[in-house]
Amino acid sequence: MSKNLSPDVSECLELLETMHVIRYAEEQLGEDFAAGKLPGGVHLSVGQEAVAAGICAHLTDRDQVSSNHRGHGHFLAKGGEPRHLIAEIYGKQEGCCRGMGGSLHVADYSKGIIGANGVVGAGIPVATGAALANLMDDDGSMTVVFFGDGASNQGVLQESMNFAALWKLPLLYVCENNQFGQFSPTATVTAGVISDRAKAFGIPVEVVDGNDVRAVWQTMARATDHIRSGNGPMFVEADTYRIRNHFEREHLIVQTPYRSQEEVEKMRRERDPIKMLQEWLKAEDLADNETLQAIDEQAKTLVKEAVAFGDAGTPPPLDVGLKYQFAGTYN
Amino acid sequence: MARLRLIKAINEAIREEMERDEKVFVLGEDVEASIFGDLRGLFEIFGKGRVRNTPISENTLTGMTVGAAACGYRPVLHIMFANFLFTGMDGIANQMAKARLMSGGQIELPITIIASYGGGRANAAQHSDTPYSAFMNLGGVHLVVPSNPADAKGLLKSAIRCNDPVLYFEPAGRGGEMGDVPDEEYLTPIGKAAVVREGGDLTLISMGTTMRMTLQAADRLAEQGLECEVVDVRTLAPLDEDTICAAAARTGRVVIVDESRERASAASQIAAVIAERSFEQLKAPIKRVTALNAGLPLAPASEQYLLPSVDKVMAAATEISKNVRVSE
């Protein structure tokens, strides 16, 4: 059916805008952190926007996304409002989680964004349960779990893959291999090829260039076809690169560099997913500079408005934690 | 009133709630075979779609309940021995206890986890813990601890209907105990303790597995002329402080009997609440009868040495019944 689908021009331009919005939002948050404006820390996904954009382009509000500590991109790509993201990270009650969660826990359940997660790998069991709900609902909905190469070494991934393969859960595993687990290069803490682990459970695997948003989109077209047809889980390993630090200002605490600045600059220059798509669109004569500039401006404006919304927000009442802890109701 | 075994009361509660609401489903290891007996027959009635036999993967199971609940289901996870709650701790402590708060109240998490707890049966240290006090500190889960068939059924029905996570501690080895269970539908409210015996000399407070020895001690103390009021706490979180403190104040002499280990036990919290709220009414120091601060060994006599007993309750009660506060 959609096996050999590629994104058309308008879909490419949407992917571009999504990536721009993520990039501008996160660069803003990086600046905000440096300026001491944020109450908490942030883990940014700059350079990895293509994975979130290409995967989420195929999902609807009925589908669930379970994310991780580097989850702003997943939130935005899945339809979360930029202003709700920014206000949340600013600790304002107008945020998506009313200022209770912040960067590590951005969620909008009405849009199927069932939470970023501060514990590495912990989104995987949650996604497994959501996929079980999808299976019991039997309505063609599915769940995507985004995790990194670091989380691949958590036991829950192997437990979850056993569940998903056994019960044919409509669950897509997306491993964003960004080459670093916190401050350790992946190869220093990870044996073998990560996606080979899925093969042991009989789960179909695709490995994709995670910085090529069109390739990610195409992979996801095949994955959704497979999963929504009731064939059980799939595993996508997206090869990408974390341009920024594990968290902002890590240079203040990390004494020994774990990668060279030259490597980072080379990736920024040559493998930026936004530039890659722009250049392809121009080379193929599918979009001119003016069109690309307009999309860029549109994203920039959206993020500026989101920042203004966040700035104008108000801190939540002091006792609100007690209020949100329990529903206090019975069915 | 029907006379029912405790496991049968649990079984009825789940069956009734599954009939009432199609979003309720059971999952866990060997729930089909139900070696504990409390789920027996449910697989035959509801089928494999709603009674889901799972791999032995506690860490994933606890997290799965959060995902399923966030998507509108009401999972009932049978974890077998309460020690296995520790294996599944991330899903409990970091996910279900916090997901609603972290989301700013976007979701309800109607999750029930059934865990059989307690020692005294030579199961050795990894199958005999009484770990509820560790969970009292999480903040985001309710904890219920029934001691008899009627409450076992009523509390479990409330737990399944509750839109927040509830850990249901089933007293191990008490499944065969009989008790009166109302024929009509009823719920035992979460957060309400029960005064199960009246008496003006001493207040004995207990829950779950140690209720039986507490009531036996009350009988023997009565033979010695000491009348005990006995409170069954039933819910450890939220704690029914009003009922507990009122009972403590009525006699001014309090013994708390609890199978968790002494350090930061459930009894410790109850004692602290009484000391804070009812100090003026106390006539003697509050006594705690708990397990001692060690894991439970296999050898039966060595295990019993560490656990609360009727004799230990009697000794504590006798000691404070003689005690008179100097200030009086």
XYZ file of C-alpha atoms in Angstrom:
659
model
C 0.000 0.000 0.000
C 2.221 2.789 1.241
C 5.375 0.720 0.893
C 7.148 2.984 -1.568
C 5.562 6.281 -0.603
C 7.647 9.431 -0.452
C 6.591 12.774 0.969
C 5.270 15.129 -1.694
C 6.336 18.768 -1.858
C 3.726 20.092 0.526
C 4.544 17.306 2.976
C 8.239 18.154 2.671
C 7.500 21.782 3.435
C 5.485 20.755 6.486
C 8.387 18.619 7.687
C 10.662 21.590 7.178
C 8.433 23.867 9.199
C 8.169 21.319 12.012
C 11.951 21.010 12.160
C 12.351 24.786 12.147
C 9.881 25.175 15.007
C 11.706 22.563 17.071
C 15.077 24.165 16.294
C 13.980 27.706 17.105
C 12.192 26.635 20.267
C 15.212 24.719 21.519
C 17.743 27.375 20.596
C 15.587 29.820 22.502
C 15.549 27.487 25.504
C 19.326 27.156 25.292
C 19.652 30.938 25.407
C 17.113 31.168 28.202
C 19.041 28.636 30.225
C 22.330 30.455 29.695
C 20.641 33.678 30.789
C 19.412 32.032 33.984
C 15.792 32.455 32.969
C 14.687 28.809 33.352
C 13.754 27.360 36.744
C 15.114 23.940 35.728
C 17.459 22.328 33.235
C 16.904 21.354 29.607
C 18.168 18.558 27.348
C 18.051 19.733 23.749
C 17.617 17.673 20.597
C 19.228 20.103 18.159
C 20.356 18.097 15.139
C 17.842 15.307 15.764
C 14.702 17.116 14.572
C 14.260 14.914 11.508
C 13.441 11.834 13.592
C 10.609 13.503 15.504
C 9.250 15.225 12.390
C 9.437 12.240 10.023
C 7.914 9.770 12.488
C 5.125 11.957 13.890
C 3.994 13.096 10.419
C 2.204 9.749 10.138
C 0.408 9.887 13.471
C -2.953 11.281 14.568
C -4.266 12.373 17.956
C -5.556 8.820 18.490
C -1.998 7.493 18.398
C 0.282 7.728 21.419
C 3.841 8.929 21.681
C 5.945 8.125 24.727
C 9.056 10.224 24.933
C 12.177 10.776 26.986
C 14.293 13.463 28.610
C 15.122 14.919 25.172
C 11.472 15.233 24.285
C 10.644 18.771 23.129
C 10.853 17.745 19.480
C 8.501 14.805 19.928
C 6.024 17.045 21.721
C 6.034 19.656 18.973
C 6.050 17.198 16.074
C 3.098 15.289 17.544
C 1.003 18.438 17.598
C 1.797 19.924 20.987
C 1.419 23.710 21.021
C 4.735 25.626 21.112
C 3.272 28.148 23.556
C 2.231 25.346 25.935
C 5.738 23.884 25.726
C 7.514 27.159 26.404
C 5.161 28.185 29.213
C 5.636 24.756 30.819
C 9.413 24.994 30.748
C 9.146 28.523 32.165
C 7.238 26.964 35.092
C 3.977 28.781 34.367
C 0.471 27.513 35.013
C -0.428 28.187 31.377
C 1.984 25.390 30.375
C 0.882 22.027 29.033
C 1.319 20.498 32.496
C 0.417 23.659 34.415
C 4.026 24.116 35.417
C 4.123 20.829 37.325
C 6.414 18.869 35.022
C 8.730 21.113 33.052
C 11.093 20.075 30.293
C 11.500 16.468 31.440
C 7.783 15.741 31.569
C 6.092 17.663 28.779
C 2.814 15.952 27.919
C -0.501 16.640 26.262
C -2.679 13.578 26.644
C -5.451 15.095 24.499
C -3.022 14.871 21.592
C -1.693 11.435 22.463
C 1.529 12.835 23.924
C 1.657 10.595 26.974
C 4.702 12.100 28.536
C 8.360 12.717 28.258
C 10.189 10.823 30.980
C 13.028 11.762 33.266
C 14.122 8.173 33.861
C 16.107 6.740 30.943
C 14.132 3.905 29.368
C 11.098 4.339 31.620
C 8.900 5.485 28.750
C 9.220 2.021 27.236
C 6.976 0.149 29.728
C 4.488 3.030 29.658
C 4.378 2.801 25.847
C 3.942 -0.963 26.085
C 0.834 -0.433 28.203
C -0.467 2.217 25.818
C 0.050 -0.175 22.913
C -1.864 -2.813 24.843
C -4.702 -0.278 25.145
C -4.467 0.310 21.366
C -4.709 -3.451 20.830
C -7.742 -3.773 23.111
C -9.374 -0.724 21.479
C -8.872 -2.518 18.152
C -9.329 0.734 16.217
C -6.083 0.849 14.224
C -4.373 3.218 16.671
C -0.744 2.685 17.575
C 1.977 3.846 19.949
C 5.492 5.105 19.240
C 8.193 5.085 21.878
C 11.232 7.305 21.358
C 14.348 6.368 23.278
C 18.068 6.663 22.826
C 21.059 4.413 22.503
C 21.510 4.807 26.260
C 18.048 3.454 27.050
C 18.734 0.459 24.839
C 20.835 -0.888 27.682
C 17.923 -0.847 30.117
C 16.397 -4.254 30.807
C 12.881 -2.958 30.226
C 13.567 -2.678 26.496
C 14.175 -6.415 26.237
C 11.154 -7.131 28.481
C 8.968 -4.860 26.408
C 10.069 -6.342 23.065
C 9.169 -9.774 24.396
C 5.684 -8.520 25.317
C 5.184 -6.705 22.029
C 6.299 -9.591 19.843
C 4.311 -12.116 21.881
C 1.072 -10.118 21.862
C 1.580 -8.431 18.468
C 1.261 -5.019 20.053
C 0.882 -2.042 17.684
C 4.094 -0.518 18.982
C 6.930 1.167 17.123
C 10.307 1.330 18.836
C 12.296 4.316 17.618
C 15.864 4.254 18.878
C 17.457 7.616 18.226
C 21.085 6.655 18.238
C 22.654 10.067 18.772
C 26.064 8.519 19.517
C 26.190 9.494 23.185
C 24.584 8.213 26.368
C 24.943 11.209 28.634
C 28.720 11.740 28.584
C 29.756 8.358 27.198
C 30.200 7.590 23.486
C 27.762 4.797 22.653
C 30.417 2.284 21.658
C 32.097 2.529 25.062
C 28.971 1.311 26.872
C 27.058 -0.701 24.262
C 27.871 -4.113 22.799
C 26.831 -5.104 19.300
C 24.327 -3.393 17.036
C 21.334 -2.048 18.976
C 18.695 -2.936 16.395
C 19.976 -6.531 16.266
C 18.471 -6.940 19.717
C 15.000 -6.588 18.194
C 15.788 -9.283 15.656
C 16.214 -11.764 18.494
C 12.499 -11.295 19.245
C 11.495 -11.657 15.598
C 10.680 -7.950 15.371
C 11.244 -6.434 11.895
C 14.003 -3.832 11.894
C 14.838 -0.838 9.730
C 17.966 1.246 10.113
C 17.633 4.747 8.715
C 19.658 7.922 8.356
C 17.998 9.870 11.118
C 19.151 13.206 9.713
C 17.432 12.629 6.378
C 13.843 13.530 7.166
C 12.563 12.153 3.883
C 14.156 8.792 4.618
C 12.663 8.789 8.123
C 9.241 9.667 6.664
C 9.525 6.814 4.142
C 10.571 4.337 6.823
C 7.651 5.426 8.964
C 5.251 4.974 6.058
C 6.331 1.342 5.869
C 6.252 0.936 9.658
C 2.731 2.296 10.080
C 1.558 0.092 7.237
C 3.025 -2.943 8.977
C 1.786 -2.020 12.454
C -1.692 -0.758 11.618
C -2.301 -3.915 9.611
C -2.074 -5.915 12.814
C 1.346 -7.422 12.231
C 2.778 -6.418 15.590
C 5.724 -4.207 16.517
C 8.582 -2.798 14.478
C 11.952 -1.379 15.458
C 13.573 1.606 13.778
C 17.136 2.597 14.599
C 17.633 6.171 13.459
C 21.279 7.084 13.143
C 21.685 10.703 14.202
C 23.939 13.014 16.161
C 23.508 15.122 19.278
C 24.874 18.540 18.327
C 24.476 20.170 21.711
C 25.550 18.916 25.106
C 23.772 16.224 27.128
C 22.306 19.138 29.021
C 22.992 22.831 28.797
C 26.064 24.143 30.542
C 27.559 20.683 30.872
C 30.933 22.305 30.180
C 30.857 23.632 33.736
C 30.887 20.135 35.227
C 32.423 17.821 32.627
C 36.189 17.965 33.139
C 37.339 15.652 30.362
C 35.978 16.177 26.852
C 34.290 13.039 25.492
C 34.215 14.275 21.890
C 36.103 16.817 19.798
C 34.726 20.215 18.897
C 35.867 19.545 15.303
C 33.567 16.532 15.128
C 30.625 18.569 16.386
C 31.298 21.386 13.917
C 31.634 18.951 11.026
C 28.263 17.385 11.869
C 26.684 20.805 12.232
C 28.058 21.821 8.836
C 27.460 18.678 6.862
C 24.643 16.761 8.539
C 22.145 19.397 9.691
C 18.748 17.861 8.838
C 17.192 21.250 8.114
C 19.932 22.270 5.689
C 19.880 18.815 4.080
C 16.174 19.095 3.272
C 16.461 22.684 2.092
C 19.308 21.810 -0.248
C 17.486 18.798 -1.639
C 14.344 20.842 -2.306
C 16.401 23.454 -4.150
C 18.429 20.912 -6.093
C 15.250 19.205 -7.223
C 13.673 22.552 -8.108
C 10.795 21.885 -5.725
C 11.131 25.071 -3.689
C 12.848 28.363 -4.186
C 14.675 30.514 -1.663
C 11.665 32.703 -1.170
C 9.446 29.778 -0.180
C 12.073 28.399 2.152
C 12.601 31.810 3.712
C 8.863 32.217 4.279
C 8.682 28.881 6.139
C 11.668 29.834 8.226
C 10.042 33.162 9.146
C 6.741 31.500 9.945
C 8.436 29.128 12.400
C 10.430 31.940 13.946
C 7.260 33.966 14.468
C 5.448 31.002 16.016
C 8.261 30.526 18.543
C 8.432 34.269 19.282
C 4.715 34.230 20.050
C 5.208 31.176 22.236
C 7.942 32.941 24.193
C 5.720 35.988 24.677
C 2.942 33.685 25.893
C 5.342 32.021 28.317
C 6.671 35.359 29.553
C 3.164 36.637 30.180
C 2.228 33.494 32.115
C 1.821 33.279 35.861
C 3.435 30.952 38.399
C 1.020 28.314 39.712
C -0.467 28.655 43.217
C 1.783 27.315 45.977
C -0.394 24.413 47.108
C -1.173 23.139 43.652
C 1.013 20.037 43.976
C -1.341 18.642 46.584
C -4.267 19.406 44.328
C -2.916 17.610 41.264
C -1.469 14.582 43.043
C -4.722 12.631 43.231
C -7.913 12.706 41.218
C -9.811 11.926 44.428
C -12.728 10.467 42.515
C -14.328 7.062 42.012
C -15.832 5.507 38.937
C -24.464 -12.862 55.219
C -22.414 -15.514 53.530
C -19.425 -17.194 55.132
C -16.580 -16.774 52.678
C -12.883 -17.503 52.604
C -10.706 -14.423 52.152
C -9.452 -15.513 48.706
C -13.016 -16.114 47.597
C -13.978 -12.610 48.755
C -11.142 -11.190 46.636
C -12.226 -13.311 43.714
C -15.816 -12.064 43.985
C -14.691 -8.451 44.127
C -12.715 -8.733 40.896
C -15.446 -10.696 39.130
C -18.112 -8.164 40.109
C -16.000 -5.212 39.036
C -15.100 -6.839 35.722
C -18.782 -7.454 35.089
C -19.598 -3.880 36.035
C -16.983 -2.173 33.835
C -15.515 -3.628 30.658
C -12.422 -1.413 30.994
C -11.291 -3.445 34.015
C -8.799 -6.163 33.120
C -6.396 -8.374 35.037
C -2.772 -8.984 34.151
C 0.136 -10.679 35.828
C 2.251 -13.760 36.028
C 0.264 -17.002 36.018
C -3.051 -15.237 36.515
C -4.598 -17.968 34.394
C -3.448 -20.732 36.737
C -3.937 -18.499 39.808
C -1.675 -20.376 42.156
C -2.752 -18.018 44.956
C -6.374 -19.030 44.352
C -7.700 -15.477 44.464
C -8.169 -15.274 40.672
C -9.396 -18.815 40.151
C -12.081 -19.135 37.497
C -11.771 -15.588 36.150
C -9.891 -16.706 33.047
C -12.675 -19.136 32.218
C -15.318 -16.410 32.632
C -13.627 -13.445 30.951
C -11.129 -15.054 28.578
C -7.553 -14.264 27.663
C -8.370 -10.738 26.474
C -9.292 -9.585 29.979
C -7.277 -11.985 32.103
C -3.834 -11.600 30.612
C -1.159 -14.083 31.520
C 2.178 -12.260 31.271
C 5.895 -12.980 31.163
C 7.833 -12.593 34.423
C 8.719 -8.945 33.836
C 7.683 -6.911 36.862
C 9.631 -3.824 35.886
C 7.727 -3.552 32.633
C 4.387 -4.679 34.093
C 4.163 -1.858 36.611
C 4.979 0.734 33.935
C 2.507 -0.867 31.534
C -0.341 -0.265 33.943
C 0.418 3.456 33.715
C 0.255 3.458 29.913
C -2.934 1.394 29.833
C -4.576 3.546 32.524
C -3.603 6.760 30.746
C -5.417 5.369 27.701
C -8.661 4.736 29.538
C -8.299 1.237 30.993
C -8.443 0.075 34.612
C -5.683 -2.497 35.023
C -5.571 -4.848 37.988
C -2.022 -6.150 38.248
C -1.450 -9.264 40.370
C 2.218 -9.175 41.340
C 2.149 -12.313 43.537
C 4.580 -11.709 46.407
C 4.900 -8.138 47.667
C 8.682 -8.440 47.445
C 8.284 -8.321 43.670
C 6.972 -4.772 44.022
C 10.621 -3.867 44.527
C 11.458 -5.424 41.160
C 8.810 -3.219 39.581
C 9.692 -0.157 41.602
C 10.303 2.344 38.792
C 6.812 1.885 37.408
C 5.381 2.432 40.883
C 7.613 5.083 42.430
C 8.646 7.141 39.412
C 5.703 6.645 37.089
C 2.325 5.869 38.671
C 2.995 7.822 41.848
C 3.962 10.911 39.849
C 2.437 10.879 36.378
C -0.732 12.702 37.370
C 1.115 15.388 39.291
C 3.716 15.841 36.547
C 0.998 16.259 33.938
C -0.771 18.935 35.956
C -3.742 16.652 36.586
C -4.399 15.801 32.942
C -5.011 12.123 33.615
C -6.562 9.668 36.014
C -4.634 6.529 36.872
C -7.129 3.865 37.988
C -4.531 1.185 38.737
C -4.812 -1.593 41.313
C -1.853 -3.759 42.266
C -2.546 -6.839 44.371
C 0.445 -8.036 46.397
C 0.501 -10.826 48.940
C 2.657 -9.884 51.916
C 3.892 -11.122 55.241
C 6.004 -13.763 56.923
C 5.644 -16.621 59.328
C 5.500 -19.387 56.763
C 9.190 -20.222 56.193
C 9.235 -18.580 52.800
C 12.639 -17.008 53.557
C 13.617 -13.395 53.164
C 12.646 -12.654 49.547
C 9.055 -13.912 49.795
C 8.010 -12.712 53.236
C 8.464 -8.968 53.510
C 5.868 -6.532 54.765
C 6.924 -3.593 52.613
C 3.925 -1.272 52.817
C 5.652 1.326 54.946
C 8.200 1.908 52.157
C 5.307 2.841 49.890
C 3.695 5.139 52.476
C 6.458 7.601 51.708
C 5.811 7.770 47.958
C 2.969 10.235 48.300
C 1.215 9.273 45.104
C -0.326 5.872 45.828
C -3.066 4.733 48.166
C -2.337 1.685 50.337
C -5.004 -0.661 51.655
C -4.420 -3.606 53.973
C -7.504 -5.733 54.661
C -7.517 -8.181 57.567
C -10.760 -10.098 56.985
C -12.930 -11.358 54.113
C -15.529 -8.568 54.284
C -12.945 -5.796 54.064
C -10.913 -7.794 51.540
C -13.862 -7.640 49.177
C -15.064 -4.134 49.986
C -11.620 -2.549 49.830
C -10.737 -4.254 46.564
C -13.956 -3.063 44.940
C -13.161 0.466 46.102
C -9.581 0.132 44.833
C -10.722 -0.918 41.367
C -13.226 1.949 41.196
C -10.740 4.475 42.536
C -9.380 6.816 39.858
C -5.980 6.871 41.548
C -3.377 4.106 41.987
C -4.004 1.713 44.873
C -1.638 -0.924 46.219
C -3.715 -3.693 47.750
C -1.802 -5.725 50.317
C -3.301 -9.169 50.656
C -2.401 -10.877 53.953
C -0.360 -13.921 52.946
C -1.380 -17.275 54.271
C -4.757 -15.965 55.400
C -6.593 -16.847 52.203
C -8.376 -19.751 53.831
C -9.719 -17.732 56.740
C -13.496 -17.543 56.871
C -15.572 -14.490 57.612
C -19.029 -12.998 57.167
C -19.478 -11.136 53.895
C -22.653 -9.179 53.121
C -24.798 -10.624 50.353
C -25.698 -7.254 48.895
C -23.230 -5.031 47.042
C -21.097 -2.840 49.324
C -17.863 -0.878 49.279
C -15.382 -0.465 52.109
C -14.207 3.137 51.860
C -10.518 3.835 51.290
C -9.132 6.028 54.074
C -11.433 4.815 56.863
C -10.253 2.810 59.844
C -12.685 0.647 61.830
C -13.101 0.247 65.580
C -13.581 -3.505 65.817
C -13.715 -3.909 69.598
C -14.534 -1.526 72.413
C -12.829 -1.282 75.768
C -11.754 1.468 78.127
C -8.310 0.463 79.415
C -6.063 0.238 76.379
C -6.136 0.966 72.652
C -4.643 -1.641 70.340
C -4.107 -0.518 66.748
C -3.223 -2.910 63.966
C -3.851 -3.896 60.346
C -3.729 -6.845 57.943
C -1.779 -9.896 59.035
C -1.299 -8.782 62.641
C -4.981 -8.117 63.345
C -5.595 -11.736 64.398
C -2.891 -11.761 67.067
C -4.042 -8.332 68.208
C -7.595 -9.576 68.743
C -6.288 -12.705 70.482
C -4.223 -10.495 72.773
C -7.329 -8.402 73.512
C -9.187 -11.584 74.549
C -6.398 -12.645 76.870
C -6.004 -9.165 78.329
C -9.738 -9.132 79.054
C -9.275 -12.330 81.035
C -6.737 -10.383 83.099
C -9.187 -7.522 83.596
C -7.874 -5.149 80.913
C -10.497 -4.119 78.375
C -9.043 -3.116 74.999
C -10.420 -0.971 72.238
C -9.116 -2.371 68.950
C -8.727 -0.394 65.730
C -8.242 -1.990 62.319
C -6.438 0.704 60.321
C -7.431 -0.891 56.943
C -5.916 1.965 54.896
C -2.333 3.114 55.479
C -2.440 5.907 52.913
C -4.375 8.062 53.357
C -4.363 7.346 57.088
C -7.605 7.834 59.027
C -5.993 10.031 61.639
C -9.304 11.090 63.195
C -10.453 7.565 64.047
C -6.984 6.537 65.221
C -6.440 9.578 67.418
C -9.932 9.434 68.888
C -9.383 5.799 69.847
C -5.965 6.622 71.302
C -7.388 9.522 73.307
C -10.215 7.447 74.765
C -7.832 5.225 76.758
C -4.569 7.184 76.737
C -2.597 3.940 76.439
C -1.679 2.765 72.965
C -0.038 -0.327 71.509
C 0.458 -0.418 67.731
C 0.975 -3.843 66.194
C 2.467 -3.958 62.715
C 4.429 -6.587 60.780
C 6.692 -4.113 58.991
C 10.187 -3.669 60.399
C 10.528 -1.318 63.365
C 12.557 1.384 61.643
C 10.194 3.714 59.730
C 7.391 1.180 60.109
C 3.717 1.893 59.594
C 3.520 1.856 63.399
C 6.127 4.621 63.507
C 3.963 6.909 61.415
C 0.843 6.109 63.420
C 2.731 6.721 66.677
C 3.990 10.054 65.385
C 0.498 11.177 64.432
C -0.897 10.218 67.826
C 1.991 11.912 69.629
C 1.444 15.104 67.654
C -2.326 15.240 67.883
C -3.236 13.481 71.138
C -0.271 14.015 73.426
C -2.363 15.612 76.152
C -4.551 12.529 76.425
C -1.705 10.028 76.623
C -1.108 8.385 80.003
C 1.868 6.286 78.965
C 4.461 6.064 76.174
C 3.139 4.709 72.890
C 4.396 1.170 72.316
C 5.131 -0.350 68.918
C 5.170 -4.102 68.379
C 6.775 -4.694 64.985
C 9.143 -7.033 63.204
C 12.754 -6.558 64.258
C 15.224 -4.866 61.927
C 16.368 -7.861 59.893
C 15.246 -9.928 56.918
C 13.205 -12.977 57.793
C 15.184 -16.241 57.961
C 13.957 -19.624 56.759
C 14.311 -21.553 60.049
C 10.789 -21.265 61.535
C 11.728 -20.528 65.140
C 14.307 -17.955 64.047
C 11.704 -16.337 61.815
C 9.117 -16.230 64.599
C 11.692 -14.638 66.902
C 11.748 -11.560 64.644
C 7.995 -11.261 64.115
C 5.287 -9.749 66.322
C 3.365 -12.277 68.411
C 0.489 -12.438 70.872
C 3.009 -12.641 73.700
C 4.831 -9.523 72.513
C 1.552 -7.617 72.263
C 0.607 -8.813 75.756
C 3.966 -7.757 77.160
C 3.729 -4.278 75.650
C 0.149 -3.836 76.843
C 0.969 -5.022 80.333
C 3.966 -2.722 80.550
C 2.072 0.465 79.714
C -1.006 -0.467 81.685
C 1.097 -0.006 84.828
C 2.595 3.228 83.605
C 1.294 6.474 85.088
C 2.434 9.803 83.732
C 4.311 11.777 86.323
C 2.580 14.993 85.343
C -0.836 13.652 86.337
